[in-house]
PDB file of C-alpha atoms in Angstrom:
ATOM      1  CA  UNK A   1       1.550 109.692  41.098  1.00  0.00           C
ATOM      2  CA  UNK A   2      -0.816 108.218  38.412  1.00  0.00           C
ATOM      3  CA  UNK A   3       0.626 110.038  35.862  1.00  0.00           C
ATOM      4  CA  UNK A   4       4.338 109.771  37.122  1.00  0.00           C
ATOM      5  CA  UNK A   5       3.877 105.965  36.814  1.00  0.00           C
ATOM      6  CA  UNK A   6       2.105 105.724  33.921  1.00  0.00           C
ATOM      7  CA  UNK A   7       4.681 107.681  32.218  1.00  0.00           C
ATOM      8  CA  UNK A   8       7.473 105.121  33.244  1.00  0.00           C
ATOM      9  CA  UNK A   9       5.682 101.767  32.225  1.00  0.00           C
ATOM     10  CA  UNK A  10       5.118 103.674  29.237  1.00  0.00           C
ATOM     11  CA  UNK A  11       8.683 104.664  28.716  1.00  0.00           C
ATOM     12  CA  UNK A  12      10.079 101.423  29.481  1.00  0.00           C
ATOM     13  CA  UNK A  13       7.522  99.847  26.751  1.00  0.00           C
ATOM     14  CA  UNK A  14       8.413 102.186  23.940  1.00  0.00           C
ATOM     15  CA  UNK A  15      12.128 101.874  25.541  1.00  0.00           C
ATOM     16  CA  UNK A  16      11.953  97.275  25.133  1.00  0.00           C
ATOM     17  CA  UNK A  17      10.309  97.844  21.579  1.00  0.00           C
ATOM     18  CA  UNK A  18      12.559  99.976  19.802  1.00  0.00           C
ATOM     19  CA  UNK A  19      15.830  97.602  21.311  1.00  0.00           C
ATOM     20  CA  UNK A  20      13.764  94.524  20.568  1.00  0.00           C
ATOM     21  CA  UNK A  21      13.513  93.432  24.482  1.00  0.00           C
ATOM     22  CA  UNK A  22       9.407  93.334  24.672  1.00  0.00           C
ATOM     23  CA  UNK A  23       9.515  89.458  26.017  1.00  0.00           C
ATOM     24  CA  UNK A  24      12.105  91.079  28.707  1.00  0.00           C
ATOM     25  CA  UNK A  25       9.876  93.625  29.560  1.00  0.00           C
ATOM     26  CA  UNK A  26       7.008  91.727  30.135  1.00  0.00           C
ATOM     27  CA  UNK A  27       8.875  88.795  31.939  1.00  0.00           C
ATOM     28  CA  UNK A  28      10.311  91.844  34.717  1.00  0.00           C
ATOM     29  CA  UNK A  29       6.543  92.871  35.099  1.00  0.00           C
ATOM     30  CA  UNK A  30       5.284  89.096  35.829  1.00  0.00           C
ATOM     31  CA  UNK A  31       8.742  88.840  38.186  1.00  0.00           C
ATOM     32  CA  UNK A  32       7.907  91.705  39.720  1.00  0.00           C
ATOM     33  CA  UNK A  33       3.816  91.036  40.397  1.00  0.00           C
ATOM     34  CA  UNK A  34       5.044  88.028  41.748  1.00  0.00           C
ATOM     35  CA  UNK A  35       7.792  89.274  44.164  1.00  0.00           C
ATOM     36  CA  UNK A  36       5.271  92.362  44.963  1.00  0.00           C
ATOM     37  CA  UNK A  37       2.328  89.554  46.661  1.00  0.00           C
ATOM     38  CA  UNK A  38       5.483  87.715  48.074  1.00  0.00           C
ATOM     39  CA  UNK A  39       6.350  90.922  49.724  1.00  0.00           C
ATOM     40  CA  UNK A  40       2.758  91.894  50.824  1.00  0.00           C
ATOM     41  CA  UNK A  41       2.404  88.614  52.418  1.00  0.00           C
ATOM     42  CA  UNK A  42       5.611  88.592  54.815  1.00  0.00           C
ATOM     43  CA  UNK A  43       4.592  92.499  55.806  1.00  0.00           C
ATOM     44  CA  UNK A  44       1.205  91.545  56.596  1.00  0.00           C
ATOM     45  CA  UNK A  45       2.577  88.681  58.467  1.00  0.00           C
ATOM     46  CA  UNK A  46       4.410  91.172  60.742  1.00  0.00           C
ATOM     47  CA  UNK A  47       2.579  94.025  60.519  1.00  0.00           C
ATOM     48  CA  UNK A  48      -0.349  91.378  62.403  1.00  0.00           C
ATOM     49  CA  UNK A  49       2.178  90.140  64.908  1.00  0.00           C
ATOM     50  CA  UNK A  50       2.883  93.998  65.618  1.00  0.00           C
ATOM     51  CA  UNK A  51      -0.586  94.672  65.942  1.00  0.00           C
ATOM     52  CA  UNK A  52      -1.642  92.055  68.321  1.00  0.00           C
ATOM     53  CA  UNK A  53       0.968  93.313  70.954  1.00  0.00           C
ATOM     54  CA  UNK A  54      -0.270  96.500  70.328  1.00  0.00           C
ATOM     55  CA  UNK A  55      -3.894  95.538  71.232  1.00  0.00           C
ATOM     56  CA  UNK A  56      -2.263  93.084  74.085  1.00  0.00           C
ATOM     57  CA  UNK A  57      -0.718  96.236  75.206  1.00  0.00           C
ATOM     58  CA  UNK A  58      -3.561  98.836  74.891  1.00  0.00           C
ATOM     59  CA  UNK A  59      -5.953  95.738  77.231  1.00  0.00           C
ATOM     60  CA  UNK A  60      -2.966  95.707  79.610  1.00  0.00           C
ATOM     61  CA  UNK A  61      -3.057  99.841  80.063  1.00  0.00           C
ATOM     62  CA  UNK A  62       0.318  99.735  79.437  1.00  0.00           C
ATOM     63  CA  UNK A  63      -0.919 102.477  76.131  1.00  0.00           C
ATOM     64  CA  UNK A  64      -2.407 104.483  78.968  1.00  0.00           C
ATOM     65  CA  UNK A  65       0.972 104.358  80.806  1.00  0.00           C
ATOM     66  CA  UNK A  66       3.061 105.301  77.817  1.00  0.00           C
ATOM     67  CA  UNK A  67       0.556 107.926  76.574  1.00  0.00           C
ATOM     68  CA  UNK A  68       1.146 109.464  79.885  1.00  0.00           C
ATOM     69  CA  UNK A  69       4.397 109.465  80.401  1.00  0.00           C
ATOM     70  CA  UNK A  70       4.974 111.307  77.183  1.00  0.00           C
ATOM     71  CA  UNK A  71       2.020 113.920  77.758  1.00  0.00           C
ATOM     72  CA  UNK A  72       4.522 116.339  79.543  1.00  0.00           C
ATOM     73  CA  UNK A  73       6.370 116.581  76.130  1.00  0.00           C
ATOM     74  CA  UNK A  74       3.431 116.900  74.075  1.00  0.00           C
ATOM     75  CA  UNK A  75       2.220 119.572  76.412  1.00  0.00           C
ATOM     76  CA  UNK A  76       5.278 121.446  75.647  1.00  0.00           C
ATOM     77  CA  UNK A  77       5.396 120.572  71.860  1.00  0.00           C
ATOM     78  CA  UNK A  78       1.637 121.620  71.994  1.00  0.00           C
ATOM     79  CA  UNK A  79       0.712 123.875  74.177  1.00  0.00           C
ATOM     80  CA  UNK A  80      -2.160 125.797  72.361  1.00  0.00           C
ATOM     81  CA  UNK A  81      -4.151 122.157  72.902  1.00  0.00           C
ATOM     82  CA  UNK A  82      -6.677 122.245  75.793  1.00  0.00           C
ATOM     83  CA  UNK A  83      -5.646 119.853  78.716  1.00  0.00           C
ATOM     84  CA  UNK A  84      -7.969 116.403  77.944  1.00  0.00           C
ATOM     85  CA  UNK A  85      -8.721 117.702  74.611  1.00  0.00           C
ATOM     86  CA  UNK A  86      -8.984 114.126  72.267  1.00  0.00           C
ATOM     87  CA  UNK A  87      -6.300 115.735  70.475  1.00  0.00           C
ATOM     88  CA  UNK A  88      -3.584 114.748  72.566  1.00  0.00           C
ATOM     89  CA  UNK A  89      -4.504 111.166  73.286  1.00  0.00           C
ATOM     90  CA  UNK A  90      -4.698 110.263  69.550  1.00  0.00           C
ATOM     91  CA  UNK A  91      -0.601 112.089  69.228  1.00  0.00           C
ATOM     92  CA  UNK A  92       0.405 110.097  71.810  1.00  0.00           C
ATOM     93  CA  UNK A  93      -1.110 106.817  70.110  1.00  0.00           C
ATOM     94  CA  UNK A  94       0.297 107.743  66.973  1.00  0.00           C
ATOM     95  CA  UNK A  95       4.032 108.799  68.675  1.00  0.00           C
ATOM     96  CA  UNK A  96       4.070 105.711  70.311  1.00  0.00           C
ATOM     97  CA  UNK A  97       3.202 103.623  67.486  1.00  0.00           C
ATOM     98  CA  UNK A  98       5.960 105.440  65.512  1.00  0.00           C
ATOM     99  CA  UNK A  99       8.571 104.480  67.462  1.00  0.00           C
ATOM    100  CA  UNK A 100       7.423 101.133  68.139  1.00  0.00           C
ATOM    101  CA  UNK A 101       8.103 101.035  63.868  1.00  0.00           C
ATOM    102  CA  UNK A 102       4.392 100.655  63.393  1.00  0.00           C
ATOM    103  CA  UNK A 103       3.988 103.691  60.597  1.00  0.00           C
ATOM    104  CA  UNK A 104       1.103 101.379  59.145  1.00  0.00           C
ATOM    105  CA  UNK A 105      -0.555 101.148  62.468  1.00  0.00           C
ATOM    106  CA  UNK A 106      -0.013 104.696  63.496  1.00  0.00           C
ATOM    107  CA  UNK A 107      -1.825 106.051  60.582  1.00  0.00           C
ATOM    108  CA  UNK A 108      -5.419 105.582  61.453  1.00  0.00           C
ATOM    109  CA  UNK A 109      -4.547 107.727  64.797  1.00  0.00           C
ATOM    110  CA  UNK A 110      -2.983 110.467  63.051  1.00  0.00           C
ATOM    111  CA  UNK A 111      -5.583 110.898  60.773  1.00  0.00           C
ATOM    112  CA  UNK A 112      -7.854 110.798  63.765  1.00  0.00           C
ATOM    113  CA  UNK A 113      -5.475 113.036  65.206  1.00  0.00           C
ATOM    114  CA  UNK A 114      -5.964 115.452  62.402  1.00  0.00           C
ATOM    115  CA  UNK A 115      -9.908 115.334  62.705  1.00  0.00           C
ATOM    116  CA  UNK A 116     -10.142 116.503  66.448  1.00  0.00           C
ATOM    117  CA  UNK A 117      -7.344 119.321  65.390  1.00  0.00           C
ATOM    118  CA  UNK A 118      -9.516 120.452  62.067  1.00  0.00           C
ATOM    119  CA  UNK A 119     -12.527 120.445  65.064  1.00  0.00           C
ATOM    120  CA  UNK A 120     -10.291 122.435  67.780  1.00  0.00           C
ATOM    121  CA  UNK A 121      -9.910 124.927  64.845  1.00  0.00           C
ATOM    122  CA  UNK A 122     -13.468 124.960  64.269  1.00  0.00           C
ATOM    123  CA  UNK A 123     -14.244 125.470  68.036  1.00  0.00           C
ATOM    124  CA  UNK A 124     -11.766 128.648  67.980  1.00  0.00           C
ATOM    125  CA  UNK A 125     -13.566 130.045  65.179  1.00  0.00           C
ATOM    126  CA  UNK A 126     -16.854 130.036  66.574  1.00  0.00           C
ATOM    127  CA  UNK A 127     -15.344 131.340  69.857  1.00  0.00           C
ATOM    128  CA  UNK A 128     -13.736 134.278  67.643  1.00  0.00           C
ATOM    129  CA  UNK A 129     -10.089 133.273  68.672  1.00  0.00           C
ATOM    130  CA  UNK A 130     -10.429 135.176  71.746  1.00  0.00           C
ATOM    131  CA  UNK A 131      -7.598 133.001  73.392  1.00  0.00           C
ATOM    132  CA  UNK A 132      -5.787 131.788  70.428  1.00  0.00           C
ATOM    133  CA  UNK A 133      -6.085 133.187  66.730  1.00  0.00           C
ATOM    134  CA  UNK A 134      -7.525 130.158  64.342  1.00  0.00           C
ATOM    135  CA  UNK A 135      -5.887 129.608  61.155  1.00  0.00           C
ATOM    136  CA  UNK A 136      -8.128 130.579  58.002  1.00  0.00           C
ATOM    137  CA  UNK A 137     -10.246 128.509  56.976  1.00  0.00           C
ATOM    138  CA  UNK A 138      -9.080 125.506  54.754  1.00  0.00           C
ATOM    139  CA  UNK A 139      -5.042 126.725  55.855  1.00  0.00           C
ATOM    140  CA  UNK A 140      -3.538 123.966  58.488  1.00  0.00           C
ATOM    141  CA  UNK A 141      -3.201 125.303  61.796  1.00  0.00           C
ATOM    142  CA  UNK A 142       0.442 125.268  63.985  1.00  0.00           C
ATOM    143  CA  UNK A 143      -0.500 121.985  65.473  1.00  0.00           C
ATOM    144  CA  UNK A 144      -1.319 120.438  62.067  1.00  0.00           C
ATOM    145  CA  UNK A 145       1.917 121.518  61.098  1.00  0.00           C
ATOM    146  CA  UNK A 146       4.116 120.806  64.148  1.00  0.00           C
ATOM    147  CA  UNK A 147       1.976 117.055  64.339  1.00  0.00           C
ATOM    148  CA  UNK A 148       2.877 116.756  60.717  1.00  0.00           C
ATOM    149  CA  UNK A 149       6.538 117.441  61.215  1.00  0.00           C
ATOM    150  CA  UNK A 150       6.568 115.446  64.260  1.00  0.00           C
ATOM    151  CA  UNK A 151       4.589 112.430  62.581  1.00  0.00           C
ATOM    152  CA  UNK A 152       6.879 112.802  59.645  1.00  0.00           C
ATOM    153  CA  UNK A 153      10.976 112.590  61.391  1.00  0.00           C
ATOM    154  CA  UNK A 154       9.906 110.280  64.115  1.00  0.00           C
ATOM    155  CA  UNK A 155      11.884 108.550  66.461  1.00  0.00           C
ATOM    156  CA  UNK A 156      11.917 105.030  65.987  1.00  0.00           C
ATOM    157  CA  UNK A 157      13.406 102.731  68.358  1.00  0.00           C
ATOM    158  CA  UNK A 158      12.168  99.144  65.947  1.00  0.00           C
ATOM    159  CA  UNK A 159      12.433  99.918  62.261  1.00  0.00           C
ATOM    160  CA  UNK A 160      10.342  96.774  61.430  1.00  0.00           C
ATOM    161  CA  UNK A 161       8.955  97.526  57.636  1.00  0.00           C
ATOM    162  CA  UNK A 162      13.366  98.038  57.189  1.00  0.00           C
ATOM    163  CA  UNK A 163      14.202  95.076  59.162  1.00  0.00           C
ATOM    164  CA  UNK A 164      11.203  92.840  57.074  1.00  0.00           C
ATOM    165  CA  UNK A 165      12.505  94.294  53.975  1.00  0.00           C
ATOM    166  CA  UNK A 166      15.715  93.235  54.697  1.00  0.00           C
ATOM    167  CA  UNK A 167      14.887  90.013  55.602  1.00  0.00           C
ATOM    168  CA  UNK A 168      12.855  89.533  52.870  1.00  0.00           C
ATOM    169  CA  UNK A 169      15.386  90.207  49.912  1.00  0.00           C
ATOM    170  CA  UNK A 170      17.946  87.494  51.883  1.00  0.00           C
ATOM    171  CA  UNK A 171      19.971  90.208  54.377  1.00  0.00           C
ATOM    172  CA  UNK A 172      22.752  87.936  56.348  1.00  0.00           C
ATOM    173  CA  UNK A 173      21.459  90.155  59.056  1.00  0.00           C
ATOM    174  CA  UNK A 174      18.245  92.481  58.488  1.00  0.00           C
ATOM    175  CA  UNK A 175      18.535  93.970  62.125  1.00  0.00           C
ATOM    176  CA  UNK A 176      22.253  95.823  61.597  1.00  0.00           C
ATOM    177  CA  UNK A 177      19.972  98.900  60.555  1.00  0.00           C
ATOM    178  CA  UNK A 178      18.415  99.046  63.929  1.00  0.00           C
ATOM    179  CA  UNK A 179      21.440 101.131  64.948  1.00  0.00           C
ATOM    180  CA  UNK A 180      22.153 103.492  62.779  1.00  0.00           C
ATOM    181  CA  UNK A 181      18.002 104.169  62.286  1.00  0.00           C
ATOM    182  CA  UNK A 182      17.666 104.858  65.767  1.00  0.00           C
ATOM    183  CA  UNK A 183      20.305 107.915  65.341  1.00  0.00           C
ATOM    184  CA  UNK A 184      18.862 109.222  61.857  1.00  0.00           C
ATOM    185  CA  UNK A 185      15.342 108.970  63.310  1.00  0.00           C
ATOM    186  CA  UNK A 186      16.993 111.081  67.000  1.00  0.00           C
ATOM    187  CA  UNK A 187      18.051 113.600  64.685  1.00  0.00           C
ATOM    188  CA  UNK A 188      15.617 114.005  62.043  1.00  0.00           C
ATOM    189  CA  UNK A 189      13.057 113.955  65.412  1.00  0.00           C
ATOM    190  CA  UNK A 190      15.251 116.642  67.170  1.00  0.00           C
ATOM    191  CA  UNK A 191      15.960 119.115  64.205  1.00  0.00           C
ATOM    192  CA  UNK A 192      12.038 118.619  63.729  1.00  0.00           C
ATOM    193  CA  UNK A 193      11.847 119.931  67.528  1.00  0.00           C
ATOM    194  CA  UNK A 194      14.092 122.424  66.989  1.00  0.00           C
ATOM    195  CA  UNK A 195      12.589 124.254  64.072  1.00  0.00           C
ATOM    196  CA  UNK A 196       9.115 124.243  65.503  1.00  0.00           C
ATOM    197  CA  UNK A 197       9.795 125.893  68.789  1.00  0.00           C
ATOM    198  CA  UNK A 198      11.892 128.563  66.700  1.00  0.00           C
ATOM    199  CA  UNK A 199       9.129 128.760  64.038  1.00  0.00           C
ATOM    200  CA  UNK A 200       6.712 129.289  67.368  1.00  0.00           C
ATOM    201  CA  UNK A 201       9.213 131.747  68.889  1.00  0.00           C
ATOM    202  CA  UNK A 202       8.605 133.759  65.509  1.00  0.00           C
ATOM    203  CA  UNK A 203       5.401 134.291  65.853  1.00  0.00           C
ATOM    204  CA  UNK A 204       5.451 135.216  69.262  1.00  0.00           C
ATOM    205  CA  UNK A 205       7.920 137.564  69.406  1.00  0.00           C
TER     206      UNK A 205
END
């Protein structure tokens, strides 16, 4: 990405001096820095108000209730996980935030997610696999990649960085994509779905 960006502000550089447009160039960059903060400032705005009804919500135990009411699907998405394993609770935080809209706030649980799976690997390896082969050393495992896939096409019922965006750059009405988001995200979560349980049949069969 470093090089992929350097390359453009290089490009449009050479690009301004050759058609004489330098004071253009460098005007878009200060616009841009400028409308960049702007930006950061409204998402952190939300992304706190988001957050504090998550906490509100985790103090209430209404995290506790959500996390298990969807354990019976994560059960069946991952069923190689051991029952209570720390694994599961940190999917379900990071599902729920999802399709709450919170991407931002769901990372820190998926990468814990990801720790307690790289362990569960670990724990199969010293156990020799008897119950379920581990993945190779340094090679994700089929719940890295199913959580990945899931993580990735995720329903989400509030699209809130689309709706601030849109609000943001003057939308007559930034919550139209609420609609139409919540059936892209339905599909892109049930094709997801769809090609892990056949990718797990696979390997079974």
């Amino acid at each position: 990405m470093n090089y992929l960006w350097a390359g453009m502000m290089l490009v449009a550089i050479v690009y301004g001096a050759f058609h004489g447009t330098i004071p253009e160039v460098t005007q878009a960059a200060l616009d841009s820095s400028k409308e960049a903060v702007t930006l950061c400032i409204t998402m952190l705005g939300i992304l706190s108000f988001w957050m504090g009804l998550m906490r509100i919500a985790e103090a209430a135990g209404l995290i506790r209730k959500f996390t298990g009411a969807i354990r019976p699907v994560l059960c069946w998405l991952f069923p190689r996980i051991p029952k209570g394993h720390p694994a599961m609770e940190q999917i379900a935080v990071n599902c729920i935030a999802n399709v709450l809209g919170l991407g931002w706030a769901a990372t820190p649980a998926g990468l814990k997610a990801m720790e307690e799976l790289s362990k569960l690997e670990d724990e199969r390896r010293a156990a020799g696999g008897r119950r379920y082969p581990a993945a190779p050393k340094g090679v994700a495992s089929d719940e890295m990649c199913v959580f990945l896939i899931l993580n990735i096409s995720s329903l989400q019922l509030i699209p809130i960085n689309v709706v601030a965006y849109r609000s943001q750059y003057g939308s007559v009405n930034p919550t139209a994509i609420v609609g139409p988001a919540i059936l892209a995200t339905a599909v892109s979560t049930l094709a997801g779905v769809i090609f892990c349980k056949v990718m797990d049949g696979k390997q079974r069969a």
